[in-house]
Coordinates of C-alpha atoms and ligand atoms in Angstrom, one line a residue:
X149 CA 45.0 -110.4 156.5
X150 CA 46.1 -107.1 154.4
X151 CA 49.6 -106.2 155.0
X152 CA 49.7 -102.3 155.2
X153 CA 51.9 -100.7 153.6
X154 CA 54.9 -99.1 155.4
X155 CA 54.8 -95.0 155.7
X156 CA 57.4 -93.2 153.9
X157 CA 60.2 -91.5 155.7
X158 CA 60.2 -87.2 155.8
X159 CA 63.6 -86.2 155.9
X160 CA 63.9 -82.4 155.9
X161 CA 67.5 -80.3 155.1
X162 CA 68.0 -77.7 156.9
X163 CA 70.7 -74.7 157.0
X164 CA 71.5 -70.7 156.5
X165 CA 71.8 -70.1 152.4
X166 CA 74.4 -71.4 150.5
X167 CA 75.0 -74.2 153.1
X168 CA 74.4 -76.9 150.8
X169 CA 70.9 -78.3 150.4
X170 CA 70.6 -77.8 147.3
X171 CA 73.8 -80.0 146.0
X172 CA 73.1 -82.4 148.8
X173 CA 69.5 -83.7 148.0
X174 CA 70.5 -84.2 145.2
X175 CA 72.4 -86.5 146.4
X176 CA 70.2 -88.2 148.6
X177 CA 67.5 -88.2 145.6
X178 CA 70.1 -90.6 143.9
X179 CA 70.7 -93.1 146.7
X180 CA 67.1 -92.9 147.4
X181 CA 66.6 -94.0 143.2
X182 CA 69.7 -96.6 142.9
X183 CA 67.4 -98.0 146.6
X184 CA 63.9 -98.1 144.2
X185 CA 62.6 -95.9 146.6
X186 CA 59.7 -93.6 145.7
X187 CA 60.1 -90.3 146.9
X188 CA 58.8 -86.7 145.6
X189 CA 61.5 -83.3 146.5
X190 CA 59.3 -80.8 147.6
X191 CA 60.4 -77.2 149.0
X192 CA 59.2 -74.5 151.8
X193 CA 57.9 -71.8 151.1
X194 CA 56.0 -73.7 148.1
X195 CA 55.8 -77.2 147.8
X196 CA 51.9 -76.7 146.6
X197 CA 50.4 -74.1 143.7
X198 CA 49.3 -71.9 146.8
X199 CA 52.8 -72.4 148.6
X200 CA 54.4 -71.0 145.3
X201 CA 52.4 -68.1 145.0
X202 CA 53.3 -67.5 148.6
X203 CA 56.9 -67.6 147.9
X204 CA 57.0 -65.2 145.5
X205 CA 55.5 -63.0 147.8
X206 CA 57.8 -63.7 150.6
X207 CA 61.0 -63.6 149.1
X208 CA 60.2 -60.3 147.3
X209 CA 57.8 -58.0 149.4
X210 CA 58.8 -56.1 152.5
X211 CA 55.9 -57.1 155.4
X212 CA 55.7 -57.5 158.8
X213 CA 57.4 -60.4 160.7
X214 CA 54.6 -61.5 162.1
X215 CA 52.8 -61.7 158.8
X216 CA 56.3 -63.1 157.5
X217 CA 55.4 -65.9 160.3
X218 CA 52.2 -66.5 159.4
X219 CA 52.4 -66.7 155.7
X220 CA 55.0 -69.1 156.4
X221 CA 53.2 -71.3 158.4
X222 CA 49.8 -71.0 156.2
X223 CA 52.3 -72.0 153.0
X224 CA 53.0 -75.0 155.4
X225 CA 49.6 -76.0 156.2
X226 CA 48.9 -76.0 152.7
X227 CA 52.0 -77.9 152.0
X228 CA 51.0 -80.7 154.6
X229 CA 47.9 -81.2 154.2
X230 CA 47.9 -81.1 150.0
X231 CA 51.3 -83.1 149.6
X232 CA 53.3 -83.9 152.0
X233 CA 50.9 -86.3 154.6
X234 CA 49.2 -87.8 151.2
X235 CA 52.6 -89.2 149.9
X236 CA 53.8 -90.4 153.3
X237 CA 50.3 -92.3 153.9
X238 CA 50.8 -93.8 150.6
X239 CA 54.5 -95.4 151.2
X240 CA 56.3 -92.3 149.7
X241 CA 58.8 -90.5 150.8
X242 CA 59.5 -87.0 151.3
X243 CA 62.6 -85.2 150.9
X244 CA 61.7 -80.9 151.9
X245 CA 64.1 -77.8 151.2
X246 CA 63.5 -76.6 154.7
X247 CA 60.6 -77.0 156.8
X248 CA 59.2 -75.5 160.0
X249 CA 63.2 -75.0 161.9
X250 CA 63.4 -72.7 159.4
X251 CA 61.0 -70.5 160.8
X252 CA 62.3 -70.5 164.3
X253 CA 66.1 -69.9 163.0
X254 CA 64.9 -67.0 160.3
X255 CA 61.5 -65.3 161.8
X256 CA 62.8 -66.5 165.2
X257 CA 66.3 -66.2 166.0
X258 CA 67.4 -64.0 162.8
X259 CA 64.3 -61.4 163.8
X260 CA 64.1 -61.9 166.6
X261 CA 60.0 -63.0 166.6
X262 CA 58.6 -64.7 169.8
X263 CA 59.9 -68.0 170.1
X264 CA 56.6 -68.9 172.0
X265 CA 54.2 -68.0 169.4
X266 CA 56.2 -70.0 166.7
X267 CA 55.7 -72.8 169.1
X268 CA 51.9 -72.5 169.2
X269 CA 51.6 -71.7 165.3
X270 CA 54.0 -75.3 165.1
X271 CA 51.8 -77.1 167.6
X272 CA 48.8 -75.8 165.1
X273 CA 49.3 -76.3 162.0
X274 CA 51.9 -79.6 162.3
X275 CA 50.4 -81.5 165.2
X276 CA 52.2 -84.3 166.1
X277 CA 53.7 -84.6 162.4
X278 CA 57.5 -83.6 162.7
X279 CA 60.5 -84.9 160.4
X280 CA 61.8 -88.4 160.9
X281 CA 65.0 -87.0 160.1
X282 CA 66.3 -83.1 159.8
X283 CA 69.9 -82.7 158.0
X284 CA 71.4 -79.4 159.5
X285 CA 74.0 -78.0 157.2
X286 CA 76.0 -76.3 159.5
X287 CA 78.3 -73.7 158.0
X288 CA 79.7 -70.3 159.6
X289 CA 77.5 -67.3 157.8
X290 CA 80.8 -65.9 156.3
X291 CA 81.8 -69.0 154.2
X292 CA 78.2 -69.6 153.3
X293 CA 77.9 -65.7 151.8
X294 CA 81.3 -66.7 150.2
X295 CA 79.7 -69.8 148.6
X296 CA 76.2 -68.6 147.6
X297 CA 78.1 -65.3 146.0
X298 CA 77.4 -65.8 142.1
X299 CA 75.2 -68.4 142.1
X300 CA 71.8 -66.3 141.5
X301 CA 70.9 -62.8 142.2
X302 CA 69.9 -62.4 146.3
X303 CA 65.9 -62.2 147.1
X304 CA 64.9 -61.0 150.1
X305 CA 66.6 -62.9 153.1
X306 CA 69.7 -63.2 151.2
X307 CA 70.5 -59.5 151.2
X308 CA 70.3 -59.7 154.9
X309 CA 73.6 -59.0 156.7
X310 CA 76.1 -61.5 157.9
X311 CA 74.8 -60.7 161.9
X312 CA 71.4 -62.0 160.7
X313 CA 72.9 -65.5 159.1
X314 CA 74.7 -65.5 162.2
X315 CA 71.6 -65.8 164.5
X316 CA 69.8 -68.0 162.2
X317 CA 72.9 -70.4 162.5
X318 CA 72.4 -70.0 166.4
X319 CA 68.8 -70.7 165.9
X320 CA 69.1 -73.9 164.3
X321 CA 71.2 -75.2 166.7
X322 CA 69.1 -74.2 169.5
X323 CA 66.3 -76.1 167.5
X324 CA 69.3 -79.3 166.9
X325 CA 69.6 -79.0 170.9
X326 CA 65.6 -79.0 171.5
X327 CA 65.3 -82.3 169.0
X328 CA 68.3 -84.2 169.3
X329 CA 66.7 -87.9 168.2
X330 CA 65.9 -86.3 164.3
X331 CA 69.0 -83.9 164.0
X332 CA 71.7 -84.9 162.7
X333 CA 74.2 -82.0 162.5
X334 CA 76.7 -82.1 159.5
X335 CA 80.0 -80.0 159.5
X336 CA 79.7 -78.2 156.2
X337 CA 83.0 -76.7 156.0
X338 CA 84.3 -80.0 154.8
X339 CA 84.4 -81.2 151.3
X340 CA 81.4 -82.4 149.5
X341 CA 83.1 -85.8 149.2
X342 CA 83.4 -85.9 152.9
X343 CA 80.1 -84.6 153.2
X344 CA 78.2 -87.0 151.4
X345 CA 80.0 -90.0 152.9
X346 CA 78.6 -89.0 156.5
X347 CA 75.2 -88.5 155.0
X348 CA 75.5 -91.8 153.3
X349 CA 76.1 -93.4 156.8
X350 CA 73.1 -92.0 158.2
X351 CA 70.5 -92.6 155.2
X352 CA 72.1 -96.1 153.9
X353 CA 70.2 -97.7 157.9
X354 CA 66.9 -95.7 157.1
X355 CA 66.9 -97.1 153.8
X356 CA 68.2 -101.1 154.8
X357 CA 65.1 -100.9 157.6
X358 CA 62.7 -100.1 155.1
X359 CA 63.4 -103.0 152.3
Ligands
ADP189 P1 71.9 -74.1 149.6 O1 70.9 -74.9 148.8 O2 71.9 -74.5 151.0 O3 71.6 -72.6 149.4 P2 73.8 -75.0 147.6 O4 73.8 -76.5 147.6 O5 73.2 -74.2 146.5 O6 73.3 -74.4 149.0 O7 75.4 -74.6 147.7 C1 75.8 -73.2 147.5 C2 77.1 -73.3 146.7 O8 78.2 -73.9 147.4 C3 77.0 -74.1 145.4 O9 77.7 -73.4 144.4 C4 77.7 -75.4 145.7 O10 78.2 -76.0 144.6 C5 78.7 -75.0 146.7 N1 79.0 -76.0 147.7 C6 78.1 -76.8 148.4 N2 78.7 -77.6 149.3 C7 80.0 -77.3 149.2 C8 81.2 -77.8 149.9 N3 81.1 -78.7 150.9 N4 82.4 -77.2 149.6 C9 82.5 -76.3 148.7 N5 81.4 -75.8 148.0 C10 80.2 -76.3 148.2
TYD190 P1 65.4 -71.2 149.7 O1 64.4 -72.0 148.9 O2 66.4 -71.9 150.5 O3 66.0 -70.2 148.8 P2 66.9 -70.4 147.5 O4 65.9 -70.9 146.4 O5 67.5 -69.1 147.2 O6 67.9 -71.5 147.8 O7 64.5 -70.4 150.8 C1 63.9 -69.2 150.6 C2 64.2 -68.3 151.8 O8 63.1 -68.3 152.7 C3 65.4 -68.6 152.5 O9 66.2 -67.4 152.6 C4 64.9 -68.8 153.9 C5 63.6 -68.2 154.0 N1 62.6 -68.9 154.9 C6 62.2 -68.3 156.1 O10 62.6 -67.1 156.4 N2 61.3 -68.9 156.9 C7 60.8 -70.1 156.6 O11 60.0 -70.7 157.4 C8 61.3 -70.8 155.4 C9 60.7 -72.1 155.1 C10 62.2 -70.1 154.6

């Protein structure tokens, strides 16, 4: 008898800029390493050569939300298909910048985009593929303006005004409320020690069940 070997994990991180992603994958990357996990850190939009040229495009021209929405989920399709369901088949796991919550809580909730089509372009392009686990950084917009301020010069969504940040925070936790069992909702307004403790205590069992 062969044993298969055991899917990897997707954990996604999700949150308005200048939550705390960033700082807080990297993080994760490092208990996942001291753990000998494999794992790959991928980002949306991008993630794939075809995501990336995608990006640049989203983050700097002026279009459409609809075609914001679909470029967005074509970048995704790409990024599923070419990397992300590859590594998880072959015991890897996969740690995304975002994934398709962003869409509802940006396209969605901060433009106000039908809900119900995001739904159908989900059910398309993902399937029955969604996160194991989604990491919301949850941060009021004002503090997360504060925090991102400085740290690189603002593309496209990031010169958005603090009403916009607003509803994409309301739209991720309308998306937390429609998937309780992945979410797990952090309070980002703490410290980063504090932070990464909580996050410790939810990764540390995903990581014991898998050894
Ligand atoms: P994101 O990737 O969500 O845009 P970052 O991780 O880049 O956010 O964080 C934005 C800025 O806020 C960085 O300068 C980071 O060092 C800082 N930061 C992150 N978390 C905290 C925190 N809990 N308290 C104070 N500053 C923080
Ligand atoms: P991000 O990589 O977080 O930006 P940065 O490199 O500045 O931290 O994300 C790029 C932007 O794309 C971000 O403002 C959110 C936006 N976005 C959407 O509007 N919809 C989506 O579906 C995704 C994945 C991102």
């Amino acid at each position: 008898m062969t044993i298969k070997k055991q899917k990897g994990r997707f954990i996604t991180f999700e949150g308005i800029d200048g939550a705390g992603k960033s700082t807080h994958i990297q993080f994760v990357s490092g208990m996942l390493t001291k753990a000998g996990i494999d794992h790959i850190i991928t980002r949306e939009p991008g993630g794939t050569p075809l995501g990336e040229q995608l990006r640049e495009i989203l983050l700097h021209q002026k279009m459409s939300v609809a075609t914001e929405a679909l470029l967005m989920f074509a970048a995704r399709q790409e990024h599923l298909e070419q990397k992300i369901l590859p590594a998880l088949q072959q015991g890897i796991w996969v740690i995304s910048d975002r994934f398709a919550d962003a869409s509802f809580a940006y396209q969605g909730a901060g433009k106000q985009f039908s809900w119900e089509k995001l739904e159908q372009l989900e059910t398309w392009v993902l399937g029955d593929t969604q996160p194991d686990l989604t990491l919301l950084f949850d941060l009021p917009a004002e503090i997360a303006e504060e925090r991102r301020s400085g740290t690189h010069e603002p593309d496209k969504f990031e010169q958005e005004k603090n009403d916009f940040f607003q509803r994409a925070q309301a739209g991720y936790l309308k998306r937390a409320g429609t998937y309780p069992e992945r979410f797990r909702v952090i309070d980002s307004s703490q410290s980063i020690a504090v932070i990464q403790s909580k996050i410790a205590d939810i990764i540390q069992p995903m990581i014991d069940a898998s050894h």
